[in-house]
Short mmCIF file of C-alpha atoms and ligand atoms in Angstrom, two decimals:
data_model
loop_
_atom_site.label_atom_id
_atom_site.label_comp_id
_atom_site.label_asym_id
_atom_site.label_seq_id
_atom_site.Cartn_x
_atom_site.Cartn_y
_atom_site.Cartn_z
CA UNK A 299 7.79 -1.86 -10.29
CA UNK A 300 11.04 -2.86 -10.01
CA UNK A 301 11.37 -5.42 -7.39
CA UNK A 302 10.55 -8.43 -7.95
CA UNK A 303 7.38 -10.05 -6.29
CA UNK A 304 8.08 -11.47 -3.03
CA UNK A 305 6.16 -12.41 0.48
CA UNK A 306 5.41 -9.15 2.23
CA UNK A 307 3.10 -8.73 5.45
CA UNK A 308 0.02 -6.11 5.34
CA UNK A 309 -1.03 -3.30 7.19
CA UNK A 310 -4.58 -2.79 7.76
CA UNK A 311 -6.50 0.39 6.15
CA UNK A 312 -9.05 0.70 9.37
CA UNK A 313 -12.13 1.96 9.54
CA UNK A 314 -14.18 4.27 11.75
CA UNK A 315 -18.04 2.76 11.89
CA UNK A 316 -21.09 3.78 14.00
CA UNK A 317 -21.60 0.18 14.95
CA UNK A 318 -18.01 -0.32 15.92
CA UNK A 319 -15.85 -0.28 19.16
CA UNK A 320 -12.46 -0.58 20.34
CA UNK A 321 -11.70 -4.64 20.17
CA UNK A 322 -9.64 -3.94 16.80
CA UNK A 323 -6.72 -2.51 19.26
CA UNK A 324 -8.37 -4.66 22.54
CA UNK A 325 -7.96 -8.05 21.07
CA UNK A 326 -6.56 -7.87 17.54
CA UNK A 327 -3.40 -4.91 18.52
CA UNK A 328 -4.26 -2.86 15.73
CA UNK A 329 -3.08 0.73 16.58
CA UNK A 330 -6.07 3.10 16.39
CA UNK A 331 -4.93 6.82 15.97
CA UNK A 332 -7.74 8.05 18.60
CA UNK A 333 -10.63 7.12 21.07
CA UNK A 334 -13.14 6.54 18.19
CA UNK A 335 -15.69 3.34 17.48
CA UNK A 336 -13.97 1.43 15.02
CA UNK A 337 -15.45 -1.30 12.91
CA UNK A 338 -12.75 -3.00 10.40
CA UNK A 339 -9.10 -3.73 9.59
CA UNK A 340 -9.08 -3.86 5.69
CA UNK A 341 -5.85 -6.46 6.44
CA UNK A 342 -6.42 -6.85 2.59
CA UNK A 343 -7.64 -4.45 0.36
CA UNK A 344 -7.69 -3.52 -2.83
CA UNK A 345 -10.50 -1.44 -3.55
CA UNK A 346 -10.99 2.31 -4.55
CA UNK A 347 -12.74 2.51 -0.90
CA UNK A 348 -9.19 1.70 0.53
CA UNK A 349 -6.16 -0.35 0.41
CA UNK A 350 -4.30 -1.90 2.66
CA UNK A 351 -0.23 -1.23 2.39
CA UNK A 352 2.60 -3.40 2.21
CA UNK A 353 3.84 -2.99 6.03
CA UNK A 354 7.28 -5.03 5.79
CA UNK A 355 10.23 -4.86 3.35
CA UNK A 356 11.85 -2.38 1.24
CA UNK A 357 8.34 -1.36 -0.39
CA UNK A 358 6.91 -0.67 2.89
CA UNK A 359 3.85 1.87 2.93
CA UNK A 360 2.76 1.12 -0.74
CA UNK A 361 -0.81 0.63 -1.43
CA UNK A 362 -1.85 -2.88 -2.63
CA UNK A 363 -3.16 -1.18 -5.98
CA UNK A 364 0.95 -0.53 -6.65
CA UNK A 365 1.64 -4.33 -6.36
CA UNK A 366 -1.73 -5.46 -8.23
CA UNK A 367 -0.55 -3.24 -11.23
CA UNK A 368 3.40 -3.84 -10.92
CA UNK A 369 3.44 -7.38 -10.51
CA UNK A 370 -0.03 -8.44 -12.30
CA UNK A 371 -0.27 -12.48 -12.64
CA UNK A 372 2.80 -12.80 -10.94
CA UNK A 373 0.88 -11.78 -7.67
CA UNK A 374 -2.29 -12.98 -8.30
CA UNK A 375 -1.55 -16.00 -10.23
CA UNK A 376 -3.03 -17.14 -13.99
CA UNK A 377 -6.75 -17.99 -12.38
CA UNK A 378 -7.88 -14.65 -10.97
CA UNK A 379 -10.39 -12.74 -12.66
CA UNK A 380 -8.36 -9.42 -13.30
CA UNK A 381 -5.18 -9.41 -13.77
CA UNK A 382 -4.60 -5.66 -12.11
CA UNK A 383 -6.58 -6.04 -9.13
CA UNK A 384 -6.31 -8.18 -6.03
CA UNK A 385 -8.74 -10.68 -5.92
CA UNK A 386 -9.93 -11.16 -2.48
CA UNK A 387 -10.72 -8.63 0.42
CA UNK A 388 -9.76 -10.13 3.99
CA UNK A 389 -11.33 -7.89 7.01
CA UNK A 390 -11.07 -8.02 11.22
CA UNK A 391 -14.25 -6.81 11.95
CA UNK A 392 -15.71 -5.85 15.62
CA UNK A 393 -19.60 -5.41 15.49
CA UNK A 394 -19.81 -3.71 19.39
CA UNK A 395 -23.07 -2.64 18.11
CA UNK A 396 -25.66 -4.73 15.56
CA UNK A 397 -24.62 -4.07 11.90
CA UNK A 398 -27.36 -3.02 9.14
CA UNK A 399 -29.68 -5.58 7.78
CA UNK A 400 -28.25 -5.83 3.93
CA UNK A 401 -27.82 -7.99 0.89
CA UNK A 402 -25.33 -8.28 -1.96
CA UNK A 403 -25.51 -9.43 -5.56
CA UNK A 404 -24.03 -12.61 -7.18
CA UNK A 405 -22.72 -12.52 -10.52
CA UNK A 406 -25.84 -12.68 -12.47
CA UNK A 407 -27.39 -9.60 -11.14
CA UNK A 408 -24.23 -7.53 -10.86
CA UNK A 409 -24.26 -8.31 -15.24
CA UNK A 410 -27.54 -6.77 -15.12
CA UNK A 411 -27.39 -4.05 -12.42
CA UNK A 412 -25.19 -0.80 -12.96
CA UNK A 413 -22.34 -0.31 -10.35
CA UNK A 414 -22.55 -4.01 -9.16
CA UNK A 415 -20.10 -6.31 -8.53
CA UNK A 416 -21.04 -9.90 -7.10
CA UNK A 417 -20.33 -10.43 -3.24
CA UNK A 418 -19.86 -14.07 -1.59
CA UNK A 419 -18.67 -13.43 1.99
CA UNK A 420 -17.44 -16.06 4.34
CA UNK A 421 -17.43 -15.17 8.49
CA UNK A 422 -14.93 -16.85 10.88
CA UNK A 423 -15.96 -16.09 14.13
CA UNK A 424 -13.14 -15.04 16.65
CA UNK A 425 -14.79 -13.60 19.30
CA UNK A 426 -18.24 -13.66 20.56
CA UNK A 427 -20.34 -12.26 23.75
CA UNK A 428 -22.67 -15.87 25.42
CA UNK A 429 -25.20 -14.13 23.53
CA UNK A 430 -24.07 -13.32 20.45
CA UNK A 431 -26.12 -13.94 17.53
CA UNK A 432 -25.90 -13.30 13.39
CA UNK A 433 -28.49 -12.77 10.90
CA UNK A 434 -28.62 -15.01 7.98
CA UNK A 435 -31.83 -15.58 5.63
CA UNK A 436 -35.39 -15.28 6.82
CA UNK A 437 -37.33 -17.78 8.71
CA UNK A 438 -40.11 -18.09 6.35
CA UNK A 439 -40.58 -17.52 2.59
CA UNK A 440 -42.23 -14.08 1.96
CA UNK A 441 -43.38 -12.45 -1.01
CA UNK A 442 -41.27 -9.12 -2.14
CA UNK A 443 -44.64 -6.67 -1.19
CA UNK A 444 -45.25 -8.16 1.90
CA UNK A 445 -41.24 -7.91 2.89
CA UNK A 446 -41.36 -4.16 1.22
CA UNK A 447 -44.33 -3.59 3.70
CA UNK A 448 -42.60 -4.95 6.54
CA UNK A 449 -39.51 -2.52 5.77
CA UNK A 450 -42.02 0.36 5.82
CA UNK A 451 -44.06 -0.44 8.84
CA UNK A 452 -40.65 -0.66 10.49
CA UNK A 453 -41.08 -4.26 11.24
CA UNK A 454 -38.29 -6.45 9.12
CA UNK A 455 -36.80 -7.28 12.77
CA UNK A 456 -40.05 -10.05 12.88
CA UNK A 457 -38.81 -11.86 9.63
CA UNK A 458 -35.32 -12.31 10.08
CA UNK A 459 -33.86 -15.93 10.92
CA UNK A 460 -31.35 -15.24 14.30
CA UNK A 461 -28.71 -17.99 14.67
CA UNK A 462 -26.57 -18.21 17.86
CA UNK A 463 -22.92 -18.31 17.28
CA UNK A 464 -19.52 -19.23 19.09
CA UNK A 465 -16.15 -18.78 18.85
CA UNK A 466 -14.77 -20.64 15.98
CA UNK A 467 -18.25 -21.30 14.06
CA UNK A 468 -17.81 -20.75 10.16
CA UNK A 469 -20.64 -19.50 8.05
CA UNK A 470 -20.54 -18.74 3.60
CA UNK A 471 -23.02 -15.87 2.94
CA UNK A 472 -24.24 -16.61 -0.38
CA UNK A 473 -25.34 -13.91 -2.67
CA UNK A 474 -28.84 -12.98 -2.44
CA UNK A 475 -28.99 -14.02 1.54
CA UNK A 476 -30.19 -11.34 3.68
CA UNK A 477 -27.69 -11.40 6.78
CA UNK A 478 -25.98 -8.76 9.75
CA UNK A 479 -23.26 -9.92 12.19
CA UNK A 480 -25.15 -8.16 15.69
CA UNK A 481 -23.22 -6.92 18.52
CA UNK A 482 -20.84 -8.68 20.21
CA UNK A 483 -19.44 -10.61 17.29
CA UNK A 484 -15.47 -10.26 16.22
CA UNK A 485 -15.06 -11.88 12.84
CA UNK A 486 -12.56 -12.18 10.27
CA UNK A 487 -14.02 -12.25 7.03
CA UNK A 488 -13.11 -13.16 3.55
CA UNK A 489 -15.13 -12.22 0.46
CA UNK A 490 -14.98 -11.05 -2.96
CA UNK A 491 -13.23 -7.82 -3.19
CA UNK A 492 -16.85 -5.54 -3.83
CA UNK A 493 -18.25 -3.03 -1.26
CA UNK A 494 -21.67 -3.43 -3.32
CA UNK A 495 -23.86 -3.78 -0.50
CA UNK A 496 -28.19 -3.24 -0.64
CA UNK A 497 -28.94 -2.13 3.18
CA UNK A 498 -32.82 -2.97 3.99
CA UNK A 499 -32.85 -1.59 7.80
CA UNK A 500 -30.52 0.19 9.73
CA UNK A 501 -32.12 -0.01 13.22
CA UNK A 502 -33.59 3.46 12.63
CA UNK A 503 -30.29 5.16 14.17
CA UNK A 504 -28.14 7.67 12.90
CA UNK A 505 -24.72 7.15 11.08
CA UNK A 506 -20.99 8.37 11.31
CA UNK A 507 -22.53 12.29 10.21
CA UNK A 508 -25.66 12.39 12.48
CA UNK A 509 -28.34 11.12 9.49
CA UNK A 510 -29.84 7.97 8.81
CA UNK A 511 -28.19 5.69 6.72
CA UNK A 512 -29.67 5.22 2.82
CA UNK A 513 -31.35 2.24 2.09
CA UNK A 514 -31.61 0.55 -0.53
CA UNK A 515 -34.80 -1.60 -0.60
CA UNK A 516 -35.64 -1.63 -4.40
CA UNK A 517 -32.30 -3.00 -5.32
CA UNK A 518 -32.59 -5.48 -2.61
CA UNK A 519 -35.47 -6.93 -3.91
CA UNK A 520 -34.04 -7.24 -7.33
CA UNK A 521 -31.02 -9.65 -5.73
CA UNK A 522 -32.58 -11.45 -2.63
CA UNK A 523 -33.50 -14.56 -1.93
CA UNK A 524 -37.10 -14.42 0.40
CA UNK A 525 -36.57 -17.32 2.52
CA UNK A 526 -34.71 -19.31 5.00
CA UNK A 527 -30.83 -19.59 4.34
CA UNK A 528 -29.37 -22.66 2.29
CA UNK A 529 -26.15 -22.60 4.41
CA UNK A 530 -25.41 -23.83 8.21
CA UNK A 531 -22.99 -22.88 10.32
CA UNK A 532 -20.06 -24.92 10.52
CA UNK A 533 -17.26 -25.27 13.55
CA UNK A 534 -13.66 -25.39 12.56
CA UNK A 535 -11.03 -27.12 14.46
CA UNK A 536 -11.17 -29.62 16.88
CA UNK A 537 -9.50 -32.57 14.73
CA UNK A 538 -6.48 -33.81 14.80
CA UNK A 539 -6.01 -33.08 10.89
CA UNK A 540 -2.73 -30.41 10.30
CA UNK A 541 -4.57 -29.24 7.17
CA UNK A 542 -8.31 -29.11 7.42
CA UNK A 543 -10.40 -27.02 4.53
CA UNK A 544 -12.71 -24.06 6.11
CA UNK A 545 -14.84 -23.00 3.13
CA UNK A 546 -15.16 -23.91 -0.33
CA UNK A 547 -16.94 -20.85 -2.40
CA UNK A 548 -17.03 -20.35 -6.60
CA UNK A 549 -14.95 -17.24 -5.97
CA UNK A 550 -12.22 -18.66 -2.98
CA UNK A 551 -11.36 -21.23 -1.05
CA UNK A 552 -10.05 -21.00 2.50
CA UNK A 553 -7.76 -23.74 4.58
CA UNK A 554 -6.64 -24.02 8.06
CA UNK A 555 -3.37 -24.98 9.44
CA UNK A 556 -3.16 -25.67 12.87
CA UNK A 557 0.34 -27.12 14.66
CA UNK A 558 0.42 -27.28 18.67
CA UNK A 559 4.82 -27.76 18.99
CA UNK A 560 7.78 -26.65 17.65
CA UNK A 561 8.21 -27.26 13.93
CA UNK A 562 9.45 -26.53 10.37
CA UNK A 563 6.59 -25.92 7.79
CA UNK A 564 6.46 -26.92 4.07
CA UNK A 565 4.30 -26.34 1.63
CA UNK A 566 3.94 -25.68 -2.64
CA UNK A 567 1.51 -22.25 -3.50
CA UNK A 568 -0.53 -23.27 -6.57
CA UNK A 569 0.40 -21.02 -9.29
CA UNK A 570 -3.28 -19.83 -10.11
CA UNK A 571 -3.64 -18.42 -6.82
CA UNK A 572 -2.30 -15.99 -4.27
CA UNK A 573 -2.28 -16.85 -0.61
CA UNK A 574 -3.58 -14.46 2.11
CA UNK A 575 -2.00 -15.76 5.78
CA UNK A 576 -3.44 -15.06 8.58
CA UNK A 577 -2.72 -16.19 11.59
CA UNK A 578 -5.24 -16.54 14.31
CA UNK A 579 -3.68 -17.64 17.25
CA UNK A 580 0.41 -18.59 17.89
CA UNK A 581 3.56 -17.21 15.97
CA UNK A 582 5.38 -18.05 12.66
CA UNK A 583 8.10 -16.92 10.53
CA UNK A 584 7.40 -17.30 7.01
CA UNK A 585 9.46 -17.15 4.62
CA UNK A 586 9.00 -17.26 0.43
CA UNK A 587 12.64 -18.86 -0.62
CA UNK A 588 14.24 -16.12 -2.20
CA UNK A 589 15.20 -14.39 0.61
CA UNK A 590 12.11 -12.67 1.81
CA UNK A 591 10.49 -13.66 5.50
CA UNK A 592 8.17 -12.02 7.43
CA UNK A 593 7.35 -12.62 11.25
CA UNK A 594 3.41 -12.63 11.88
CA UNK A 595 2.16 -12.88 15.58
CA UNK A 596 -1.71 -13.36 16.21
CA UNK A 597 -4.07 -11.55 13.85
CA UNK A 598 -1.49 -10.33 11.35
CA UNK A 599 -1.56 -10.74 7.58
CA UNK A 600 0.85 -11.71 5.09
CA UNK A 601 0.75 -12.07 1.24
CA UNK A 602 2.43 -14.86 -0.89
CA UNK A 603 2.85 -14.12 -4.79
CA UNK A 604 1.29 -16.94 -6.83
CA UNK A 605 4.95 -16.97 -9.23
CA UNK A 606 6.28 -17.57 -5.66
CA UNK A 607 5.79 -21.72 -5.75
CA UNK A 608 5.89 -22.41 -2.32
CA UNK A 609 6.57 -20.91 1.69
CA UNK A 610 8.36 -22.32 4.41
CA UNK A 611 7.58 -21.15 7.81
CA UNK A 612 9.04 -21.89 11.62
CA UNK A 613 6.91 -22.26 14.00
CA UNK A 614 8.55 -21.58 17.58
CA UNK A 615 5.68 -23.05 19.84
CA UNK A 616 2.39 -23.23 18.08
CA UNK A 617 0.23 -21.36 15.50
CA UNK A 618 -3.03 -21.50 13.47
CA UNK A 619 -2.92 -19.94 10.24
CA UNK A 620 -5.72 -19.68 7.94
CA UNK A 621 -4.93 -19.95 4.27
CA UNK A 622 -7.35 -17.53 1.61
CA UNK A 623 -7.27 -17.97 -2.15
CA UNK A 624 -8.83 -18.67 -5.45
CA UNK A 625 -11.34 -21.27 -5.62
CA UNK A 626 -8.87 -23.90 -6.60
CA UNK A 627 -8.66 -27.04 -5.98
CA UNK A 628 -6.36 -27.49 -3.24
CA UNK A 629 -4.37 -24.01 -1.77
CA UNK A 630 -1.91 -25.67 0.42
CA UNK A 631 -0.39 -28.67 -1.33
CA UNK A 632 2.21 -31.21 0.01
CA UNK A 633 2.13 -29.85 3.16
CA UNK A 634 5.63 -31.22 5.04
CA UNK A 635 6.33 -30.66 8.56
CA UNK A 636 9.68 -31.72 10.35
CA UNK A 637 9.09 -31.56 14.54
CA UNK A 638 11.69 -30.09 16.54
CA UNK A 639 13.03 -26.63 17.46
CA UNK A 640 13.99 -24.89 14.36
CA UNK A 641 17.54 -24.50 14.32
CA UNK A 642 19.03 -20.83 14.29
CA UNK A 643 19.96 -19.27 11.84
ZN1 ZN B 821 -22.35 -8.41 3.90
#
């Protein structure tokens, strides 16, 4: 790779799913190539499942994989786990029909288990019907043959702990936690990058090709955790902090910023991290000091390098951005804003 690493915006890798629908173009303005269900924007991948591509810049329409490989620690800064791959996977997701009932292993059981890589998931919720409703845990401890019976007698739907959520609610999925997002749910989630998923009921309906789904109830015994969920559902917002801190994980951390006028942005990118921005709601222009900017609007995705050291970003009325990265410390640091309309340039 010959360029040097700089600030580049995403473009989604999107996926078709049998529990999806059509909010990804609705609400997010992803362009879907036909009238298909469609579940997720990948907004970043980098996974042999599918990558998202660079979608601004003179390396425009390169996978993710190209940058991970080319620029190594330089994009994903000294504290990631792998120097080649990206370590994070950010998705859009609209659930327009209940997702399958599933698990995913932490980092214990993925040392033991073939194939497995540990999955912590986090779920920002952007969207939501009056009713809708997630899955996380179970609402009372079970043993693993009276849970395997349940699966069998086609009656798992009793033992699972339903929480009602709204727009803006924030809930970790730990690993071992048996969860679904149900219909009527648009998320954006962060998580490890792993597609290492244990499915333990699939409503009984058909998939993408017309047959069931596989489960995978043996290996979702091995990783689960019988019982009620450890972890409550947060809200975000609300406060009249600039900075406020969304989720703190061992694999990633994840920060808000949230300005309501015209301003000038600041801020130093720790150099064991990269920073995923997305922006939920507003517009900025971000740009990474050496030239490089990048306009996002709401629901787009930008990368900043970790070598990178620090983004500024004009804000032209208002925006909320939501910072991903490593589990460091702190992700945004000195943040610096000067009020006013930013002065052309
Ligand atoms: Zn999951």
């Amino acid at each position: 790779m010959k360029t040097s690493p700089h600030l580049f915006k995403t473009r989604p890798f999107l996926r078709k799913k049998v529990w999806g629908g059509r909010r990804l173009e609705k609400l997010f303005g992803k362009q879907l190539e036909d009238d298909d269900s469609y579940g997720e924007a990948w907004e970043v991948a980098d996974l042999k499942e599918g990558q998202c591509t660079v979608g601004s810049g003179p390396l425009e329409g390169l996978p993710l994989r190209a940058l991970s490989k080319g620029w190594g620690r330089s994009l994903v800064g000294a504290g990631a786990p792998d120097d080649d791959r990206f370590p994070l996977l950010v998705k859009l997701l609209d659930a327009n029909r209940d997702l399958s009932v599933q698990v995913h292993p932490g980092q214990e059981d993925a040392r033991r288990m073939e194939g497995a890589h540990s999955k912590q998931e986090s779920w920002l919720i952007v969207d939501a019907d009056d009713t809708a409703e997630i899955i996380c845990g179970l609402t009372d401890e079970v043993g693993p043959d009276e849970f395997r019976a349940a699966v069998d007698e086609g009656r798992v739907e009793t033992l699972l702990n339903r929480i009602k959520v709204r727009v803006g609610d924030v809930i970790d999925i730990n690993p071992g936690t048996i969860h679904a997002i149900c219909s009527g749910v648009a998320l954006l989630e962060i998580q490890e990058p792993s597609d290492t998923t244990y499915r333990v009921y699939d409503y009984d309906r058909p998939g993408m090709d017309g047959e069931p789904r596989e489960l995978h109830v043996d290996q979702a015994l091995e990783v689960a955790t019988l019982g009620p969920c450890e972890q409550a559902v947060r809200r975000v917002g609300g406060s009249d902090e600039m900075l406020s801190v969304v989720s703190e994980t061992p694999a990633y951390r994840i920060e808000r910023i949230e300005v309501d006028q015209p301003c000038r942005l600041s801020w130093s990118v720790d150099p064991d991290s990269p920073q995923v921005l997305h922006l939920l709601d507003g517009s900025m222009v971000v740009e990474d000091g050496i030239g490089d900017q990048v306009e996002l609007g709401a629901y787009d995705t930008a990368v900043v390098p970790a070598v990178l050291g620090s983004v500024r970003a004009e804000v032209p009325e208002r925006c909320t951005v939501i910072v991903a990265g490593l589990a460091v410390e702190q992700l945004v640091r000195g943040l610096h804003r000067q009020i006013g309309q930013p002065v052309a340039s």
